[in-house]
Amino acid sequence: MPEPGRRGARLRRVAALVVVAMVCALAGGGVAWGWWRTAGTATAPTARLTAGTVDVQVVGLGNGLVGRGGTVTLSALTLTGAVPGSGASEVVTVRNGGSRAATVSATASRTGTLGTAFTTSASFGAADTGSGCGAGTGGTATIPAGGTAALCLAVSLSATAPSTTQGQSGGMSVVLAAALPGTSWTDTGTVLSGSVGAATVPAPTLSCGLLGITSVTFTWTAVTTATRYQFGYGPGGATTAQVAAGTTTYQVTGVATNAIARVRAERVFTGGTTWSSAWSNTRRYTITLGLLGTCT
């Protein structure tokens, strides 16, 4: 009987010979090799592949901002002859004409010579009060593809607007910007208001009236919107007297040489804000003791 060590070495030699035989068989000419090739027809997809679109629009104004960019006018939104505390508002319908839901923002600003006493606003979902917008969701809204959202636009004049606001004019501009979330794709359009402007207190026209001994009476044209008048007289017209609305005369007495008379109208609004007209034309007068006054 062989020893265990010798039997293990013999088995290892047999296994090595089997491996060598297999390698030789694979390397020899008895191994078959093959290549396969097949052919087929690919069918094109039935649906077209198209790029998405972003297009912010407004309903019922001009061309509706259809397509890229553009400007339309909301002529119904006007505020002419504005006085402190007045305002105007209108609602427009913003439409998402794009292929996917878009985030639309509305940014309002002043144009022309309108100063900071004029305020503008744009708010989605806000109610139109006729002179302003109620509570809304703000200047940004997400609108589904083909969907719409109501946008309230308003312009107003502060109740404390100073007299220097008179005569300012311009309008309101609202830029609509749409963006597709997750992309850099955008579209913008602009909505312009009609005319916006502040009222003006007209200046009276001053005339010489009755001439008396040591007195001169002045008269002026009435200003229908005036709450009162300020009459100036004396050297440079620097001395002033307040005259109630409905009165359009003032008598000056006292010695004066080549003095100046002038008048302006004032309009007082709720809350005490006062607007003054420009000074009227001036008149020169002389009052000499014991003589008739003169006026030119």
Short mmCIF file of C-alpha atoms in Angstrom, two decimals:
data_model
loop_
_atom_site.label_atom_id
_atom_site.label_comp_id
_atom_site.label_asym_id
_atom_site.label_seq_id
_atom_site.Cartn_x
_atom_site.Cartn_y
_atom_site.Cartn_z
CA MET A 1 0.00 0.00 0.00
CA PRO A 2 1.51 3.38 -1.07
CA GLU A 3 2.32 5.88 1.56
CA PRO A 4 -0.09 8.81 1.95
CA GLY A 5 2.48 11.43 0.94
CA ARG A 6 3.33 9.68 -2.31
CA ARG A 7 -0.36 9.22 -3.22
CA GLY A 8 -1.03 12.98 -2.79
CA ALA A 9 1.88 13.94 -5.04
CA ARG A 10 0.64 11.52 -7.71
CA LEU A 11 -2.84 13.07 -7.68
CA ARG A 12 -1.40 16.51 -8.10
CA ARG A 13 0.60 15.39 -11.15
CA VAL A 14 -2.50 13.88 -12.73
CA ALA A 15 -4.48 17.09 -12.23
CA ALA A 16 -1.69 19.15 -13.79
CA LEU A 17 -1.63 16.84 -16.83
CA VAL A 18 -5.40 17.23 -17.29
CA VAL A 19 -5.10 21.03 -17.28
CA VAL A 20 -2.28 20.97 -19.83
CA ALA A 21 -4.32 18.69 -22.07
CA MET A 22 -7.31 21.02 -21.98
CA VAL A 23 -5.18 24.04 -22.85
CA CYS A 24 -3.65 22.20 -25.79
CA ALA A 25 -7.06 21.14 -27.06
CA LEU A 26 -8.38 24.69 -26.96
CA ALA A 27 -5.30 26.01 -28.73
CA GLY A 28 -5.51 23.38 -31.45
CA GLY A 29 -7.46 23.32 -34.65
CA GLY A 30 -10.26 21.32 -33.09
CA VAL A 31 -11.88 24.41 -31.51
CA ALA A 32 -14.80 25.95 -33.48
CA TRP A 33 -15.26 29.73 -33.54
CA GLY A 34 -18.33 31.59 -34.84
CA TRP A 35 -19.76 35.11 -35.44
CA TRP A 36 -23.46 35.95 -35.61
CA ARG A 37 -25.08 38.87 -37.47
CA THR A 38 -28.70 39.85 -37.77
CA ALA A 39 -30.66 42.67 -39.40
CA GLY A 40 -33.89 44.46 -38.51
CA THR A 41 -35.94 47.61 -39.20
CA ALA A 42 -36.23 50.34 -36.59
CA THR A 43 -39.64 52.05 -36.36
CA ALA A 44 -39.67 55.82 -35.73
CA PRO A 45 -41.70 57.00 -32.71
CA THR A 46 -45.16 58.26 -33.58
CA ALA A 47 -44.91 61.36 -31.31
CA ARG A 48 -42.81 64.36 -32.38
CA LEU A 49 -40.09 65.60 -30.10
CA THR A 50 -40.50 69.36 -29.54
CA ALA A 51 -38.87 71.90 -27.24
CA GLY A 52 -40.91 73.40 -24.41
CA THR A 53 -42.03 77.03 -24.53
CA VAL A 54 -42.42 79.91 -22.08
CA ASP A 55 -44.77 82.76 -23.03
CA VAL A 56 -46.37 85.22 -20.61
CA GLN A 57 -49.50 86.86 -22.05
CA VAL A 58 -52.36 89.16 -21.07
CA VAL A 59 -55.94 88.63 -22.18
CA GLY A 60 -57.78 91.31 -24.15
CA LEU A 61 -55.03 93.94 -24.49
CA GLY A 62 -53.50 94.68 -27.89
CA ASN A 63 -51.77 91.60 -29.26
CA GLY A 64 -51.96 89.99 -25.82
CA LEU A 65 -48.15 89.85 -25.57
CA VAL A 66 -48.27 86.65 -27.62
CA GLY A 67 -44.73 85.54 -28.48
CA ARG A 68 -41.46 86.83 -27.16
CA GLY A 69 -41.45 90.22 -25.38
CA GLY A 70 -43.80 93.04 -26.33
CA THR A 71 -45.69 95.96 -24.81
CA VAL A 72 -49.42 96.60 -24.41
CA THR A 73 -51.37 99.54 -22.94
CA LEU A 74 -54.06 99.33 -20.27
CA SER A 75 -55.75 102.60 -21.20
CA ALA A 76 -58.52 102.04 -18.63
CA LEU A 77 -56.01 102.63 -15.84
CA THR A 78 -55.73 106.42 -15.68
CA LEU A 79 -55.38 108.93 -12.86
CA THR A 80 -55.49 112.50 -14.14
CA GLY A 81 -56.00 115.54 -11.95
CA ALA A 82 -54.80 113.51 -8.97
CA VAL A 83 -55.00 115.12 -5.54
CA PRO A 84 -53.64 113.84 -2.23
CA GLY A 85 -55.31 110.57 -1.27
CA SER A 86 -56.70 109.73 -4.72
CA GLY A 87 -56.00 106.56 -6.67
CA ALA A 88 -57.08 104.27 -9.50
CA SER A 89 -56.94 100.52 -10.09
CA GLU A 90 -57.74 97.90 -12.72
CA VAL A 91 -57.47 94.11 -13.02
CA VAL A 92 -55.79 92.37 -15.94
CA THR A 93 -55.81 88.66 -16.71
CA VAL A 94 -52.35 87.15 -17.07
CA ARG A 95 -52.13 83.94 -19.10
CA ASN A 96 -49.41 81.32 -19.29
CA GLY A 97 -49.18 80.56 -23.00
CA GLY A 98 -46.22 78.24 -22.48
CA SER A 99 -46.03 74.43 -22.45
CA ARG A 100 -45.32 74.02 -18.73
CA ALA A 101 -46.25 75.66 -15.45
CA ALA A 102 -44.35 78.92 -15.04
CA THR A 103 -43.57 81.33 -12.24
CA VAL A 104 -44.72 84.82 -13.21
CA SER A 105 -43.62 87.98 -11.39
CA ALA A 106 -45.07 91.49 -11.82
CA THR A 107 -42.92 94.54 -11.04
CA ALA A 108 -44.54 98.00 -11.09
CA SER A 109 -42.75 101.35 -11.44
CA ARG A 110 -43.39 105.04 -12.22
CA THR A 111 -42.62 106.75 -15.50
CA GLY A 112 -42.33 110.36 -16.62
CA THR A 113 -41.91 113.06 -13.97
CA LEU A 114 -43.95 111.30 -11.29
CA GLY A 115 -42.20 111.64 -7.95
CA THR A 116 -42.14 109.43 -4.88
CA ALA A 117 -45.49 110.77 -3.68
CA PHE A 118 -47.00 108.54 -6.36
CA THR A 119 -47.02 104.83 -5.49
CA THR A 120 -47.61 101.89 -7.82
CA SER A 121 -48.45 98.28 -6.99
CA ALA A 122 -49.19 94.95 -8.66
CA SER A 123 -50.70 92.03 -6.75
CA PHE A 124 -52.07 88.69 -7.91
CA GLY A 125 -55.46 87.69 -6.57
CA ALA A 126 -56.22 91.15 -5.13
CA ALA A 127 -59.66 92.75 -5.44
CA ASP A 128 -60.12 95.96 -7.41
CA THR A 129 -61.62 98.64 -5.14
CA GLY A 130 -61.67 101.28 -7.88
CA SER A 131 -59.05 103.38 -6.12
CA GLY A 132 -56.63 100.64 -5.09
CA CYS A 133 -56.13 96.90 -4.63
CA GLY A 134 -57.22 94.80 -1.68
CA ALA A 135 -55.20 92.04 -0.08
CA GLY A 136 -53.65 89.63 -2.55
CA THR A 137 -50.89 87.06 -2.75
CA GLY A 138 -48.23 89.54 -3.87
CA GLY A 139 -46.33 90.11 -7.06
CA THR A 140 -45.55 86.46 -7.87
CA ALA A 141 -47.77 83.56 -8.96
CA THR A 142 -47.30 80.07 -10.38
CA ILE A 143 -49.60 79.61 -13.37
CA PRO A 144 -50.17 76.21 -15.02
CA ALA A 145 -49.71 75.78 -18.76
CA GLY A 146 -52.68 77.42 -20.47
CA GLY A 147 -53.95 78.77 -17.16
CA THR A 148 -54.69 82.34 -16.07
CA ALA A 149 -54.36 84.52 -12.97
CA ALA A 150 -55.96 87.87 -12.07
CA LEU A 151 -53.49 90.69 -11.45
CA CYS A 152 -54.62 93.95 -9.80
CA LEU A 153 -52.69 97.09 -10.78
CA ALA A 154 -52.97 100.35 -8.85
CA VAL A 155 -51.51 103.84 -8.80
CA SER A 156 -52.18 106.36 -6.04
CA LEU A 157 -51.07 109.71 -4.69
CA SER A 158 -50.06 109.95 -1.05
CA ALA A 159 -52.44 111.81 1.27
CA THR A 160 -49.43 113.87 2.40
CA ALA A 161 -48.13 114.69 -1.10
CA PRO A 162 -46.44 118.11 -0.94
CA SER A 163 -47.50 121.09 -3.02
CA THR A 164 -44.48 120.54 -5.27
CA THR A 165 -46.25 117.42 -6.61
CA GLN A 166 -48.55 119.66 -8.67
CA GLY A 167 -48.29 119.19 -12.41
CA GLN A 168 -46.21 116.02 -12.29
CA SER A 169 -47.19 113.62 -15.06
CA GLY A 170 -46.29 110.23 -16.43
CA GLY A 171 -47.66 106.74 -16.04
CA MET A 172 -47.24 103.29 -14.59
CA SER A 173 -45.18 100.47 -16.10
CA VAL A 174 -45.57 96.82 -15.10
CA VAL A 175 -43.01 94.26 -16.26
CA LEU A 176 -44.29 90.67 -16.36
CA ALA A 177 -41.53 88.06 -16.22
CA ALA A 178 -42.19 84.34 -16.64
CA ALA A 179 -39.65 81.61 -15.87
CA LEU A 180 -39.75 77.83 -16.20
CA PRO A 181 -38.63 76.30 -12.87
CA GLY A 182 -35.38 74.40 -13.17
CA THR A 183 -34.37 76.11 -16.39
CA SER A 184 -32.93 79.41 -17.54
CA TRP A 185 -35.82 79.97 -19.95
CA THR A 186 -37.69 83.26 -19.49
CA ASP A 187 -40.10 85.60 -21.26
CA THR A 188 -41.03 89.17 -20.41
CA GLY A 189 -43.76 91.59 -21.43
CA THR A 190 -44.69 95.11 -20.36
CA VAL A 191 -48.09 96.60 -19.50
CA LEU A 192 -48.34 100.40 -19.58
CA SER A 193 -51.08 102.44 -17.91
CA GLY A 194 -52.94 105.38 -19.39
CA SER A 195 -52.11 108.92 -18.31
CA VAL A 196 -51.26 109.64 -14.68
CA GLY A 197 -50.80 113.17 -13.41
CA ALA A 198 -51.32 115.50 -10.48
CA ALA A 199 -53.78 118.37 -10.37
CA THR A 200 -52.69 122.00 -10.28
CA VAL A 201 -54.18 124.83 -8.26
CA PRO A 202 -54.63 127.65 -10.79
CA ALA A 203 -53.18 131.06 -10.00
CA PRO A 204 -55.62 134.00 -9.81
CA THR A 205 -55.28 137.10 -11.95
CA LEU A 206 -54.86 140.31 -9.90
CA SER A 207 -56.33 143.69 -10.89
CA CYS A 208 -56.36 147.19 -9.45
CA GLY A 209 -59.69 148.10 -7.91
CA LEU A 210 -61.05 151.22 -6.23
CA LEU A 211 -58.59 153.92 -5.27
CA GLY A 212 -59.29 155.80 -2.04
CA ILE A 213 -57.67 158.38 0.18
CA THR A 214 -54.70 156.52 1.66
CA SER A 215 -56.04 153.19 0.36
CA VAL A 216 -56.00 150.89 -2.65
CA THR A 217 -58.42 148.01 -3.20
CA PHE A 218 -57.36 144.97 -5.24
CA THR A 219 -59.52 142.34 -6.89
CA TRP A 220 -58.71 138.95 -8.41
CA THR A 221 -60.35 136.16 -10.37
CA ALA A 222 -61.92 133.38 -8.34
CA VAL A 223 -60.37 129.89 -8.26
CA THR A 224 -63.18 127.35 -7.91
CA THR A 225 -61.09 124.76 -6.07
CA ALA A 226 -59.59 127.26 -3.61
CA THR A 227 -60.16 126.81 0.10
CA ARG A 228 -58.65 130.25 0.82
CA TYR A 229 -56.30 132.88 -0.58
CA GLN A 230 -53.06 134.41 0.60
CA PHE A 231 -52.77 138.09 -0.29
CA GLY A 232 -49.31 139.64 -0.27
CA TYR A 233 -48.58 143.36 -0.12
CA GLY A 234 -46.01 145.95 0.97
CA PRO A 235 -42.31 145.97 0.07
CA GLY A 236 -41.73 142.90 -2.11
CA GLY A 237 -45.25 141.70 -1.30
CA ALA A 238 -43.81 140.08 1.79
CA THR A 239 -46.63 140.95 4.20
CA THR A 240 -49.45 138.42 3.85
CA ALA A 241 -53.08 138.24 4.87
CA GLN A 242 -55.37 135.21 4.67
CA VAL A 243 -58.60 135.72 2.77
CA ALA A 244 -61.51 133.26 2.93
CA ALA A 245 -62.77 131.46 -0.17
CA GLY A 246 -65.61 133.38 -1.76
CA THR A 247 -63.91 136.73 -1.18
CA THR A 248 -61.88 138.10 -4.06
CA THR A 249 -61.00 141.60 -2.88
CA TYR A 250 -58.58 143.11 -0.40
CA GLN A 251 -58.06 146.74 0.64
CA VAL A 252 -54.59 147.97 1.55
CA THR A 253 -54.15 151.05 3.72
CA GLY A 254 -51.13 152.83 5.08
CA VAL A 255 -48.38 154.81 3.47
CA ALA A 256 -46.37 152.87 0.90
CA THR A 257 -44.19 153.80 -2.04
CA ASN A 258 -43.89 151.58 -5.11
CA ALA A 259 -45.03 148.57 -3.07
CA ILE A 260 -46.09 145.24 -4.55
CA ALA A 261 -49.41 143.42 -4.32
CA ARG A 262 -49.96 139.77 -5.31
CA VAL A 263 -52.26 136.87 -4.43
CA ARG A 264 -52.26 133.10 -4.57
CA ALA A 265 -54.91 130.41 -4.08
CA GLU A 266 -54.61 127.60 -1.53
CA ARG A 267 -56.42 124.28 -1.46
CA VAL A 268 -56.55 122.40 1.83
CA PHE A 269 -57.19 118.65 1.68
CA THR A 270 -58.45 116.19 4.26
CA GLY A 271 -55.72 115.69 6.82
CA GLY A 272 -54.42 119.23 6.45
CA THR A 273 -52.21 118.86 3.39
CA THR A 274 -52.18 122.22 1.58
CA TRP A 275 -51.37 122.94 -2.04
CA SER A 276 -50.70 126.51 -3.14
CA SER A 277 -50.89 128.01 -6.59
CA ALA A 278 -48.13 130.07 -8.05
CA TRP A 279 -48.27 133.74 -7.17
CA SER A 280 -50.45 135.84 -9.44
CA ASN A 281 -49.21 138.67 -11.57
CA THR A 282 -48.04 141.62 -9.47
CA ARG A 283 -49.41 145.15 -9.18
CA ARG A 284 -47.44 148.16 -7.97
CA TYR A 285 -49.09 150.75 -5.79
CA THR A 286 -48.30 153.92 -3.85
CA ILE A 287 -50.25 155.33 -0.94
CA THR A 288 -49.48 158.88 0.19
CA LEU A 289 -51.01 160.39 3.28
CA GLY A 290 -54.03 162.49 2.37
CA LEU A 291 -53.92 161.61 -1.34
CA LEU A 292 -55.57 159.07 -3.57
CA GLY A 293 -53.68 155.87 -3.86
CA THR A 294 -52.22 154.87 -7.21
CA CYS A 295 -52.05 151.39 -8.74
CA THR A 296 -50.50 150.07 -11.92
#
